[in-house]
PDB file of C-alpha atoms in Angstrom:
ATOM      1  CA  MET A  28     207.114  -3.382  12.730  1.00  0.00           C
ATOM      2  CA  PHE A  29     207.181  -1.210   9.529  1.00  0.00           C
ATOM      3  CA  GLU A  30     207.872  -2.980   6.283  1.00  0.00           C
ATOM      4  CA  LEU A  31     207.804  -1.270   2.947  1.00  0.00           C
ATOM      5  CA  ASP A  32     204.987  -2.521   0.691  1.00  0.00           C
ATOM      6  CA  GLU A  33     206.293  -4.925  -1.893  1.00  0.00           C
ATOM      7  CA  ARG A  34     204.806  -3.087  -4.878  1.00  0.00           C
ATOM      8  CA  LEU A  35     206.213   0.264  -3.771  1.00  0.00           C
ATOM      9  CA  ALA A  36     209.600  -1.386  -3.204  1.00  0.00           C
ATOM     10  CA  ASN A  37     209.512  -2.875  -6.716  1.00  0.00           C
ATOM     11  CA  ASP A  38     208.556   0.321  -8.509  1.00  0.00           C
ATOM     12  CA  THR A  39     211.113   2.614  -6.790  1.00  0.00           C
ATOM     13  CA  VAL A  40     214.655   2.988  -5.456  1.00  0.00           C
ATOM     14  CA  VAL A  41     215.290   4.316  -1.874  1.00  0.00           C
ATOM     15  CA  ILE A  42     216.925   7.708  -1.883  1.00  0.00           C
ATOM     16  CA  GLY A  43     217.209   8.205   1.927  1.00  0.00           C
ATOM     17  CA  ASN A  44     215.353   9.032   5.055  1.00  0.00           C
ATOM     18  CA  PHE A  45     213.790  11.884   6.913  1.00  0.00           C
ATOM     19  CA  PRO A  46     212.961  11.469  10.631  1.00  0.00           C
ATOM     20  CA  LEU A  47     209.548  10.091   9.854  1.00  0.00           C
ATOM     21  CA  SER A  48     209.557   8.948   6.246  1.00  0.00           C
ATOM     22  CA  VAL A  49     211.636   6.985   3.747  1.00  0.00           C
ATOM     23  CA  VAL A  50     212.076   8.822   0.494  1.00  0.00           C
ATOM     24  CA  LEU A  51     211.576   6.731  -2.620  1.00  0.00           C
ATOM     25  CA  MET A  52     212.224   7.695  -6.267  1.00  0.00           C
ATOM     26  CA  SER A  53     209.958   6.128  -8.955  1.00  0.00           C
ATOM     27  CA  ARG A  54     211.706   3.982 -11.599  1.00  0.00           C
ATOM     28  CA  ASP A  55     209.315   5.612 -14.183  1.00  0.00           C
ATOM     29  CA  SER A  56     211.397   8.078 -16.157  1.00  0.00           C
ATOM     30  CA  ARG A  57     208.425  10.005 -17.580  1.00  0.00           C
ATOM     31  CA  TYR A  58     208.281  12.224 -14.484  1.00  0.00           C
ATOM     32  CA  PRO A  59     210.630  13.381 -11.686  1.00  0.00           C
ATOM     33  CA  TRP A  60     208.652  11.612  -8.988  1.00  0.00           C
ATOM     34  CA  CYS A  61     209.384  10.981  -5.305  1.00  0.00           C
ATOM     35  CA  ILE A  62     207.222   9.114  -2.767  1.00  0.00           C
ATOM     36  CA  LEU A  63     207.285   9.637   0.991  1.00  0.00           C
ATOM     37  CA  VAL A  64     206.351   6.665   3.168  1.00  0.00           C
ATOM     38  CA  PRO A  65     206.142   7.225   6.930  1.00  0.00           C
ATOM     39  CA  ARG A  66     207.967   4.335   8.660  1.00  0.00           C
ATOM     40  CA  MET A  67     204.975   3.305  10.756  1.00  0.00           C
ATOM     41  CA  ALA A  68     203.249  -0.019  10.675  1.00  0.00           C
ATOM     42  CA  ASN A  69     199.583  -0.456   9.706  1.00  0.00           C
ATOM     43  CA  ILE A  70     198.882   3.238   8.671  1.00  0.00           C
ATOM     44  CA  THR A  71     196.662   3.707   5.591  1.00  0.00           C
ATOM     45  CA  GLU A  72     195.587   7.400   6.033  1.00  0.00           C
ATOM     46  CA  SER A  73     197.628  10.301   7.279  1.00  0.00           C
ATOM     47  CA  TYR A  74     195.070  11.246   9.983  1.00  0.00           C
ATOM     48  CA  GLN A  75     195.791   7.950  11.640  1.00  0.00           C
ATOM     49  CA  LEU A  76     199.298   9.259  12.502  1.00  0.00           C
ATOM     50  CA  THR A  77     199.786  11.160  15.770  1.00  0.00           C
ATOM     51  CA  ALA A  78     199.341  14.989  15.498  1.00  0.00           C
ATOM     52  CA  GLU A  79     203.088  15.334  15.880  1.00  0.00           C
ATOM     53  CA  GLN A  80     203.727  12.805  13.070  1.00  0.00           C
ATOM     54  CA  GLN A  81     201.175  14.548  10.854  1.00  0.00           C
ATOM     55  CA  GLN A  82     202.999  17.760  11.214  1.00  0.00           C
ATOM     56  CA  GLN A  83     206.338  16.134  10.566  1.00  0.00           C
ATOM     57  CA  LEU A  84     204.945  14.517   7.356  1.00  0.00           C
ATOM     58  CA  CYS A  85     203.682  17.903   6.283  1.00  0.00           C
ATOM     59  CA  LEU A  86     207.166  19.304   6.828  1.00  0.00           C
ATOM     60  CA  GLU A  87     208.921  16.533   4.926  1.00  0.00           C
ATOM     61  CA  SER A  88     206.380  16.751   2.094  1.00  0.00           C
ATOM     62  CA  ALA A  89     207.042  20.467   1.687  1.00  0.00           C
ATOM     63  CA  MET A  90     210.797  19.860   1.582  1.00  0.00           C
ATOM     64  CA  VAL A  91     210.428  17.211  -1.160  1.00  0.00           C
ATOM     65  CA  ALA A  92     207.950  19.314  -3.167  1.00  0.00           C
ATOM     66  CA  LYS A  93     210.056  22.460  -3.014  1.00  0.00           C
ATOM     67  CA  THR A  94     213.329  20.642  -3.826  1.00  0.00           C
ATOM     68  CA  LEU A  95     211.863  18.843  -6.828  1.00  0.00           C
ATOM     69  CA  MET A  96     210.200  21.899  -8.300  1.00  0.00           C
ATOM     70  CA  SER A  97     213.364  23.992  -7.870  1.00  0.00           C
ATOM     71  CA  GLU A  98     215.633  21.245  -9.229  1.00  0.00           C
ATOM     72  CA  PHE A  99     213.498  20.390 -12.292  1.00  0.00           C
ATOM     73  CA  ASN A 100     211.785  23.686 -12.854  1.00  0.00           C
ATOM     74  CA  GLY A 101     208.364  22.168 -13.271  1.00  0.00           C
ATOM     75  CA  ASP A 102     205.088  23.735 -14.240  1.00  0.00           C
ATOM     76  CA  SER A 103     203.082  22.163 -11.402  1.00  0.00           C
ATOM     77  CA  MET A 104     203.692  19.904  -8.454  1.00  0.00           C
ATOM     78  CA  ASN A 105     201.219  17.046  -7.895  1.00  0.00           C
ATOM     79  CA  VAL A 106     201.093  16.011  -4.235  1.00  0.00           C
ATOM     80  CA  ALA A 107     198.744  13.097  -3.571  1.00  0.00           C
ATOM     81  CA  ALA A 108     197.948  10.365  -1.102  1.00  0.00           C
ATOM     82  CA  LEU A 109     195.715   8.007  -2.968  1.00  0.00           C
ATOM     83  CA  GLY A 110     196.067   4.464  -1.628  1.00  0.00           C
ATOM     84  CA  ASN A 111     193.563   2.726  -3.889  1.00  0.00           C
ATOM     85  CA  VAL A 112     196.014   0.168  -5.146  1.00  0.00           C
ATOM     86  CA  VAL A 113     198.700   0.126  -2.330  1.00  0.00           C
ATOM     87  CA  SER A 114     196.931   0.784   0.947  1.00  0.00           C
ATOM     88  CA  GLN A 115     200.183   1.561   2.952  1.00  0.00           C
ATOM     89  CA  LEU A 116     200.217   5.343   3.440  1.00  0.00           C
ATOM     90  CA  HIS A 117     202.479   6.914   0.777  1.00  0.00           C
ATOM     91  CA  VAL A 118     202.524  10.449  -0.582  1.00  0.00           C
ATOM     92  CA  HIS A 119     203.383  11.072  -4.250  1.00  0.00           C
ATOM     93  CA  HIS A 120     205.293  14.157  -5.321  1.00  0.00           C
ATOM     94  CA  VAL A 121     205.336  14.434  -9.090  1.00  0.00           C
ATOM     95  CA  VAL A 122     206.866  17.231 -11.092  1.00  0.00           C
ATOM     96  CA  ARG A 123     204.534  18.051 -13.998  1.00  0.00           C
ATOM     97  CA  PHE A 124     205.286  19.883 -17.295  1.00  0.00           C
ATOM     98  CA  THR A 125     202.803  21.353 -19.745  1.00  0.00           C
ATOM     99  CA  SER A 126     204.763  19.287 -22.275  1.00  0.00           C
ATOM    100  CA  ASP A 127     204.364  15.883 -20.515  1.00  0.00           C
ATOM    101  CA  ASP A 128     202.422  13.039 -22.006  1.00  0.00           C
ATOM    102  CA  THR A 129     199.407  13.136 -19.694  1.00  0.00           C
ATOM    103  CA  TRP A 130     199.193  16.854 -18.947  1.00  0.00           C
ATOM    104  CA  PRO A 131     196.873  18.228 -17.623  1.00  0.00           C
ATOM    105  CA  GLY A 132     195.366  14.897 -16.504  1.00  0.00           C
ATOM    106  CA  PRO A 133     196.457  12.875 -13.570  1.00  0.00           C
ATOM    107  CA  ILE A 134     199.380  10.351 -14.155  1.00  0.00           C
ATOM    108  CA  TRP A 135     198.227   7.379 -12.171  1.00  0.00           C
ATOM    109  CA  GLY A 136     197.203   4.411 -14.179  1.00  0.00           C
ATOM    110  CA  VAL A 137     197.681   6.343 -17.502  1.00  0.00           C
ATOM    111  CA  GLY A 138     200.105   4.920 -20.095  1.00  0.00           C
ATOM    112  CA  GLU A 139     203.053   2.607 -19.430  1.00  0.00           C
ATOM    113  CA  ALA A 140     205.923   3.269 -17.162  1.00  0.00           C
ATOM    114  CA  VAL A 141     209.229   4.000 -19.162  1.00  0.00           C
ATOM    115  CA  PRO A 142     212.123   2.719 -17.079  1.00  0.00           C
ATOM    116  CA  TYR A 143     215.387   4.651 -16.734  1.00  0.00           C
ATOM    117  CA  SER A 144     218.593   3.090 -17.932  1.00  0.00           C
ATOM    118  CA  ASP A 145     220.667   1.917 -14.945  1.00  0.00           C
ATOM    119  CA  ASP A 146     223.138   4.899 -15.426  1.00  0.00           C
ATOM    120  CA  VAL A 147     220.445   7.441 -15.650  1.00  0.00           C
ATOM    121  CA  LEU A 148     218.561   5.948 -12.678  1.00  0.00           C
ATOM    122  CA  MET A 149     221.703   6.231 -10.502  1.00  0.00           C
ATOM    123  CA  ALA A 150     222.336   9.752 -11.780  1.00  0.00           C
ATOM    124  CA  MET A 151     218.798  10.909 -10.947  1.00  0.00           C
ATOM    125  CA  LYS A 152     218.988   9.252  -7.576  1.00  0.00           C
ATOM    126  CA  SER A 153     222.292  11.081  -6.779  1.00  0.00           C
ATOM    127  CA  ARG A 154     221.003  14.340  -8.089  1.00  0.00           C
ATOM    128  CA  ILE A 155     217.841  14.364  -5.913  1.00  0.00           C
ATOM    129  CA  ALA A 156     219.700  13.018  -2.878  1.00  0.00           C
ATOM    130  CA  ALA A 157     222.307  15.768  -3.111  1.00  0.00           C
ATOM    131  CA  LYS A 158     219.607  18.355  -3.129  1.00  0.00           C
ATOM    132  CA  LEU A 159     217.607  16.751  -0.251  1.00  0.00           C
ATOM    133  CA  ALA A 160     220.829  16.593   1.675  1.00  0.00           C
ATOM    134  CA  THR A 161     220.760  20.415   1.916  1.00  0.00           C
ATOM    135  CA  GLN A 162     217.512  20.018   3.855  1.00  0.00           C
ATOM    136  CA  GLN A 163     217.194  19.563   7.589  1.00  0.00           C
ATOM    137  CA  ASP A 164     217.440  15.994   8.927  1.00  0.00           C
ATOM    138  CA  PHE A 165     217.696  14.283   5.619  1.00  0.00           C
ATOM    139  CA  ILE A 166     220.059  11.181   5.490  1.00  0.00           C
ATOM    140  CA  ALA A 167     220.890   9.890   2.052  1.00  0.00           C
ATOM    141  CA  ASP A 168     220.835   6.143   1.568  1.00  0.00           C
TER     142      ASP A 168
ATOM    143  CA  MET B  23     193.398  39.956  -1.876  1.00  0.00           C
ATOM    144  CA  PHE B  24     192.168  36.382  -1.895  1.00  0.00           C
ATOM    145  CA  GLU B  25     189.478  35.664  -4.519  1.00  0.00           C
ATOM    146  CA  LEU B  26     188.142  32.109  -5.146  1.00  0.00           C
ATOM    147  CA  ASP B  27     189.056  30.829  -8.624  1.00  0.00           C
ATOM    148  CA  GLU B  28     185.977  31.038 -10.834  1.00  0.00           C
ATOM    149  CA  ARG B  29     186.147  27.425 -12.027  1.00  0.00           C
ATOM    150  CA  LEU B  30     186.371  26.153  -8.368  1.00  0.00           C
ATOM    151  CA  ALA B  31     183.485  28.428  -7.444  1.00  0.00           C
ATOM    152  CA  ASN B  32     181.293  27.102 -10.343  1.00  0.00           C
ATOM    153  CA  ASP B  33     182.038  23.413  -9.612  1.00  0.00           C
ATOM    154  CA  THR B  34     181.334  23.575  -5.853  1.00  0.00           C
ATOM    155  CA  VAL B  35     179.193  25.059  -3.016  1.00  0.00           C
ATOM    156  CA  VAL B  36     180.793  26.719   0.093  1.00  0.00           C
ATOM    157  CA  ILE B  37     180.269  24.713   3.212  1.00  0.00           C
ATOM    158  CA  GLY B  38     182.040  26.960   5.619  1.00  0.00           C
ATOM    159  CA  ASN B  39     185.499  28.129   6.771  1.00  0.00           C
ATOM    160  CA  PHE B  40     188.381  26.934   8.922  1.00  0.00           C
ATOM    161  CA  PRO B  41     190.849  29.580  10.204  1.00  0.00           C
ATOM    162  CA  LEU B  42     192.979  29.229   7.032  1.00  0.00           C
ATOM    163  CA  SER B  43     190.812  27.664   4.353  1.00  0.00           C
ATOM    164  CA  VAL B  44     187.361  27.783   2.908  1.00  0.00           C
ATOM    165  CA  VAL B  45     185.707  24.341   2.662  1.00  0.00           C
ATOM    166  CA  LEU B  46     184.000  23.601  -0.668  1.00  0.00           C
ATOM    167  CA  MET B  47     181.866  20.667  -1.614  1.00  0.00           C
ATOM    168  CA  SER B  48     181.876  19.395  -5.180  1.00  0.00           C
ATOM    169  CA  ARG B  49     178.664  19.448  -7.152  1.00  0.00           C
ATOM    170  CA  ASP B  50     179.553  16.100  -8.649  1.00  0.00           C
ATOM    171  CA  SER B  51     177.377  13.443  -6.904  1.00  0.00           C
ATOM    172  CA  ARG B  52     179.578  10.526  -7.870  1.00  0.00           C
ATOM    173  CA  TYR B  53     181.791  10.950  -4.874  1.00  0.00           C
ATOM    174  CA  PRO B  54     181.637  12.681  -1.335  1.00  0.00           C
ATOM    175  CA  TRP B  55     184.243  15.279  -2.240  1.00  0.00           C
ATOM    176  CA  CYS B  56     185.412  18.322  -0.382  1.00  0.00           C
ATOM    177  CA  ILE B  57     188.144  20.814  -1.324  1.00  0.00           C
ATOM    178  CA  LEU B  58     190.096  23.027   0.940  1.00  0.00           C
ATOM    179  CA  VAL B  59     191.357  26.416  -0.436  1.00  0.00           C
ATOM    180  CA  PRO B  60     193.569  28.547   1.803  1.00  0.00           C
ATOM    181  CA  ARG B  61     192.322  32.085   1.720  1.00  0.00           C
ATOM    182  CA  MET B  62     195.643  33.477   0.599  1.00  0.00           C
ATOM    183  CA  ALA B  63     196.228  35.377  -2.696  1.00  0.00           C
ATOM    184  CA  ASN B  64     198.705  34.076  -5.284  1.00  0.00           C
ATOM    185  CA  ILE B  65     199.559  30.802  -3.823  1.00  0.00           C
ATOM    186  CA  THR B  66     199.832  27.841  -6.205  1.00  0.00           C
ATOM    187  CA  GLU B  67     201.830  25.289  -4.075  1.00  0.00           C
ATOM    188  CA  SER B  68     201.481  24.571  -0.317  1.00  0.00           C
ATOM    189  CA  TYR B  69     205.227  25.159   0.276  1.00  0.00           C
ATOM    190  CA  GLN B  70     204.606  28.808  -0.671  1.00  0.00           C
ATOM    191  CA  LEU B  71     202.573  29.180   2.567  1.00  0.00           C
ATOM    192  CA  THR B  72     204.415  30.185   5.747  1.00  0.00           C
ATOM    193  CA  ALA B  73     205.505  27.240   7.944  1.00  0.00           C
ATOM    194  CA  GLU B  74     202.670  28.050  10.383  1.00  0.00           C
ATOM    195  CA  GLN B  75     200.024  28.179   7.454  1.00  0.00           C
ATOM    196  CA  GLN B  76     201.428  24.797   6.159  1.00  0.00           C
ATOM    197  CA  GLN B  77     200.877  23.235   9.551  1.00  0.00           C
ATOM    198  CA  GLN B  78     197.390  24.724   9.821  1.00  0.00           C
ATOM    199  CA  LEU B  79     196.506  23.368   6.315  1.00  0.00           C
ATOM    200  CA  CYS B  80     197.717  19.964   7.378  1.00  0.00           C
ATOM    201  CA  LEU B  81     195.500  20.133  10.450  1.00  0.00           C
ATOM    202  CA  GLU B  82     192.446  21.274   8.468  1.00  0.00           C
ATOM    203  CA  SER B  83     193.000  18.622   5.878  1.00  0.00           C
ATOM    204  CA  ALA B  84     193.199  15.792   8.511  1.00  0.00           C
ATOM    205  CA  MET B  85     189.948  17.049  10.050  1.00  0.00           C
ATOM    206  CA  VAL B  86     188.194  17.005   6.622  1.00  0.00           C
ATOM    207  CA  ALA B  87     189.616  13.614   5.695  1.00  0.00           C
ATOM    208  CA  LYS B  88     188.708  11.934   8.951  1.00  0.00           C
ATOM    209  CA  THR B  89     185.244  13.456   8.977  1.00  0.00           C
ATOM    210  CA  LEU B  90     184.383  12.391   5.494  1.00  0.00           C
ATOM    211  CA  MET B  91     185.710   8.858   5.935  1.00  0.00           C
ATOM    212  CA  SER B  92     183.835   8.444   9.191  1.00  0.00           C
ATOM    213  CA  GLU B  93     180.572   9.903   7.815  1.00  0.00           C
ATOM    214  CA  PHE B  94     180.546   7.946   4.496  1.00  0.00           C
ATOM    215  CA  ASN B  95     182.454   4.847   5.584  1.00  0.00           C
ATOM    216  CA  GLY B  96     184.632   4.791   2.502  1.00  0.00           C
ATOM    217  CA  ASP B  97     187.209   2.310   1.505  1.00  0.00           C
ATOM    218  CA  SER B  98     189.975   4.924   0.692  1.00  0.00           C
ATOM    219  CA  MET B  99     190.507   8.693   1.009  1.00  0.00           C
ATOM    220  CA  ASN B 100     192.211  10.413  -1.877  1.00  0.00           C
ATOM    221  CA  VAL B 101     193.945  13.589  -0.735  1.00  0.00           C
ATOM    222  CA  ALA B 102     195.545  15.514  -3.584  1.00  0.00           C
ATOM    223  CA  ALA B 103     196.826  18.962  -4.517  1.00  0.00           C
ATOM    224  CA  LEU B 104     197.221  18.797  -8.287  1.00  0.00           C
ATOM    225  CA  GLY B 105     196.721  22.263  -9.762  1.00  0.00           C
ATOM    226  CA  ASN B 106     197.249  21.368 -13.343  1.00  0.00           C
ATOM    227  CA  VAL B 107     193.970  22.888 -14.503  1.00  0.00           C
ATOM    228  CA  VAL B 108     193.227  25.433 -11.733  1.00  0.00           C
ATOM    229  CA  SER B 109     196.544  26.743 -10.380  1.00  0.00           C
ATOM    230  CA  GLN B 110     195.122  28.353  -7.234  1.00  0.00           C
ATOM    231  CA  LEU B 111     196.201  26.004  -4.408  1.00  0.00           C
ATOM    232  CA  HIS B 112     193.307  23.670  -3.542  1.00  0.00           C
ATOM    233  CA  VAL B 113     193.413  20.298  -1.799  1.00  0.00           C
ATOM    234  CA  HIS B 114     190.928  17.600  -2.920  1.00  0.00           C
ATOM    235  CA  HIS B 115     189.500  15.170  -0.364  1.00  0.00           C
ATOM    236  CA  VAL B 116     187.554  12.436  -2.026  1.00  0.00           C
ATOM    237  CA  VAL B 117     185.970   9.463  -0.463  1.00  0.00           C
ATOM    238  CA  ARG B 118     186.506   6.337  -2.629  1.00  0.00           C
ATOM    239  CA  PHE B 119     184.589   3.103  -2.709  1.00  0.00           C
ATOM    240  CA  THR B 120     185.731  -0.193  -4.331  1.00  0.00           C
ATOM    241  CA  SER B 121     182.226  -0.060  -5.990  1.00  0.00           C
ATOM    242  CA  ASP B 122     182.745   3.441  -7.539  1.00  0.00           C
ATOM    243  CA  ASP B 123     182.891   3.964 -11.244  1.00  0.00           C
ATOM    244  CA  THR B 124     186.570   4.780 -11.612  1.00  0.00           C
ATOM    245  CA  TRP B 125     188.024   2.555  -8.785  1.00  0.00           C
ATOM    246  CA  PRO B 126     190.876   2.055  -8.382  1.00  0.00           C
ATOM    247  CA  GLY B 127     191.954   4.765 -10.869  1.00  0.00           C
ATOM    248  CA  PRO B 128     192.056   8.474 -10.094  1.00  0.00           C
ATOM    249  CA  ILE B 129     188.879  10.433 -10.513  1.00  0.00           C
ATOM    250  CA  TRP B 130     190.183  13.619 -12.102  1.00  0.00           C
ATOM    251  CA  GLY B 131     189.246  14.120 -15.775  1.00  0.00           C
ATOM    252  CA  VAL B 132     187.588  10.606 -15.896  1.00  0.00           C
ATOM    253  CA  GLY B 133     183.911  10.450 -17.010  1.00  0.00           C
ATOM    254  CA  GLU B 134     181.350  13.155 -16.650  1.00  0.00           C
ATOM    255  CA  ALA B 135     180.270  14.873 -13.455  1.00  0.00           C
ATOM    256  CA  VAL B 136     176.778  13.810 -12.329  1.00  0.00           C
ATOM    257  CA  PRO B 137     175.075  16.820 -10.645  1.00  0.00           C
ATOM    258  CA  TYR B 138     173.062  16.465  -7.460  1.00  0.00           C
ATOM    259  CA  SER B 139     169.410  17.443  -7.427  1.00  0.00           C
ATOM    260  CA  ASP B 140     168.995  20.733  -5.506  1.00  0.00           C
ATOM    261  CA  ASP B 141     167.404  18.973  -2.587  1.00  0.00           C
ATOM    262  CA  VAL B 142     170.169  16.376  -2.249  1.00  0.00           C
ATOM    263  CA  LEU B 143     172.907  18.995  -2.753  1.00  0.00           C
ATOM    264  CA  MET B 144     171.534  21.013   0.204  1.00  0.00           C
ATOM    265  CA  ALA B 145     171.113  17.816   2.278  1.00  0.00           C
ATOM    266  CA  MET B 146     174.752  16.757   1.618  1.00  0.00           C
ATOM    267  CA  LYS B 147     175.933  20.239   2.366  1.00  0.00           C
ATOM    268  CA  SER B 148     174.151  20.324   5.723  1.00  0.00           C
ATOM    269  CA  ARG B 149     175.215  16.711   6.540  1.00  0.00           C
ATOM    270  CA  ILE B 150     178.922  17.543   6.008  1.00  0.00           C
ATOM    271  CA  ALA B 151     178.669  20.933   7.673  1.00  0.00           C
ATOM    272  CA  ALA B 152     177.083  19.433  10.742  1.00  0.00           C
ATOM    273  CA  LYS B 153     179.939  16.921  11.186  1.00  0.00           C
ATOM    274  CA  LEU B 154     182.703  19.551  10.475  1.00  0.00           C
ATOM    275  CA  ALA B 155     180.991  21.766  13.036  1.00  0.00           C
ATOM    276  CA  THR B 156     182.035  19.295  15.709  1.00  0.00           C
ATOM    277  CA  GLN B 157     185.696  20.108  14.789  1.00  0.00           C
ATOM    278  CA  GLN B 158     187.709  22.846  16.234  1.00  0.00           C
ATOM    279  CA  ASP B 159     187.406  26.240  14.731  1.00  0.00           C
ATOM    280  CA  PHE B 160     185.035  25.385  11.825  1.00  0.00           C
ATOM    281  CA  ILE B 161     182.359  27.962  11.046  1.00  0.00           C
ATOM    282  CA  ALA B 162     179.496  26.791   8.719  1.00  0.00           C
ATOM    283  CA  ASP B 163     178.449  29.045   5.964  1.00  0.00           C
TER     284      ASP B 163
END
């Protein structure tokens, strides 16, 4: 049975669900940052999914990437499945700006997370959920 | 018309082609590392491809990821489309080992590339090409 990795759960809030994946938002306010986690047990790499699930993940990833870039008007979208620290398959979608702290380097493991205030966290969550809700088959949490 | 970005061309050798993407191998010997570049002009993010091309890229990416992990018996596969330095859409596939220099951090922008000798570069290229050639629709260079 699928259970969200504890570290992912601690570092994020749930925004909602696509048919395959739960959509998480990072609690780190430095970047607009969503993570897709397919709700499948014991999957560490995307090629372990069925061909149909891989295509669905690809579709969901494109919807998240496009939505975030359009909403936050970023300079680049970083899409990455790393899994070195948390092995459960999860796909990062991070909006990058030429003005951000770690540009043009990668963000993972660099600097300290800056948490949102509770109000801003909820506002960001609602803002992204509202935009994703215009996409096919997304159900807000 | 599609033209491979000059920096990507300098940092890699061409292994071959899938229907959508050219497959490059990094000249940095620290990691078994292939890069897929869809042969489409003026594309910086995967969601700018047509839906059909996105699905094809997903398929080609899975074939590269699975082939590299099976051939090099890695501990984790890092799949990432970043594009902060080179904006032309390109998808990294990097085999990671718990024993590698930058584990568990990301590899991009960390440390200095260690070039292969010419012999080993050609041997690695042939080794990966031979494995990819067992996949559907791959044509070695």
